[in-house]
Amino acid sequence: MSLNGQAYVVGAYEHPTRKAPDKSVAQLHAESAVGALADAGLRKDDIDGYFCAGDAPGFGPLGMADYMNLRVRYIDSTDIGGSSYIAHVAHAAAAIAAGKCSVALITLAGRPRSEGHSGTAPRPASAAAPDAAFEAPFGPVTTNVYAMCAMRHMHEFGTTAAQLAWIKVAASHHAQWNEHAMLRDVVTVEDVLNSPVIADPLHRLDCCVVSDGGGALIVARPEIARTLHRPRVRVRGTGEAVKGQMGGDVDLTYSAARWSGPAAFAEAGVTPADIKYASIYDSFTITVLMQLEDLGFCEKGQGGRFVADGNLIAGVGRLPFNTDGGGLCNNHPANRGGITKVIEAVRQLRGEAHPKVQVPDCNLAMAHGTGGLLGSRHGSATLILERE
């Protein structure tokens, strides 16, 4: 079943906090939901479908639906890390098309900054995959698993640290206009290269920020979307995929976006060349570079050249990306920033991004997320959105 035109994103809200020592995770979920409802012009009682990942308090949607006193007839707790919330939009559209619900709420929230989480701590054993016992003795942490991908990409294709740095530079040019961004200073390639090495070849400024916060989206039936006084953002194409150890056929130079991207473009009936704006999950600079290749914006191995010289900067380059500053500069709530990729894509399509980074005539946008570990097992979700 094609989801093209079956549902619309009618509400989007990003929680403004970046540190919330005085709020619970459940409270951040609820405040984000209130914000998205206000943005859409809907009421809580209009919601009959609820989506959040399994990391939400109280067994995901079970606890949160109760906390927010929702009366829903459809729930979904799909948890594929940072790509969960992009997949939730697709799942909400499918549920709406099947008549399972009419107005779906999606929420994300977390407090990793207040709780002292970081990408340099060992991964918790409870999150281990069945074959992770073979990796655990080597002490993998998030940063060095991504660093392996960067090192391999450099070896295979001649990608340089300076090329990766351009991704951070682009994000910083956008973040300077975002009053809520954690890092608003514009940086240079030299600044990135001179920052401390965290896991060779990744420097500190190649890594995303750690923040508290959250966000929410509302997806609705076309008939409901047409009654609301908001620019209409249509779900046009979706794709999901997973990549693991491939039975030992390990190749660190590509991600599951190799499969989720083409599926989304095929359903939407468009090509990467048609995209005016791209929200790309940016846990690290190498994450962006590999996904740009796998999604078809450039050939495999050409990502370094594609991102160099400011090609991702709005008003300068050929593919504006993460115009809110992304995870590299703005926020990365709950160690999973996927929902913010959809939120900024909606802003761009509505013409509501900051004037300094608003993409002219932005009628087609992509939001893409990766969840898990790029160097081992992860999920990818791709979403094509269109302003009607």
Short mmCIF file of C-alpha atoms in Angstrom, two decimals, residues 17-24 28 111 113-115 212:
data_model
loop_
_atom_site.label_atom_id
_atom_site.label_comp_id
_atom_site.label_asym_id
_atom_site.label_seq_id
_atom_site.Cartn_x
_atom_site.Cartn_y
_atom_site.Cartn_z
CA THR A 17 14.84 23.54 26.89
CA ARG A 18 18.34 22.17 26.53
CA LYS A 19 18.77 21.41 30.24
CA ALA A 20 15.88 20.43 32.47
CA PRO A 21 17.05 19.43 35.95
CA ASP A 22 13.64 20.45 37.34
CA LYS A 23 11.48 18.42 34.93
CA SER A 24 10.77 14.71 34.55
CA LEU A 28 8.86 16.93 28.78
CA ARG A 111 17.26 14.22 29.98
CA ARG A 113 22.43 16.11 29.82
CA SER A 114 20.97 16.36 33.32
CA GLU A 115 21.62 12.66 33.89
CA ASP A 212 17.76 17.51 27.42
#
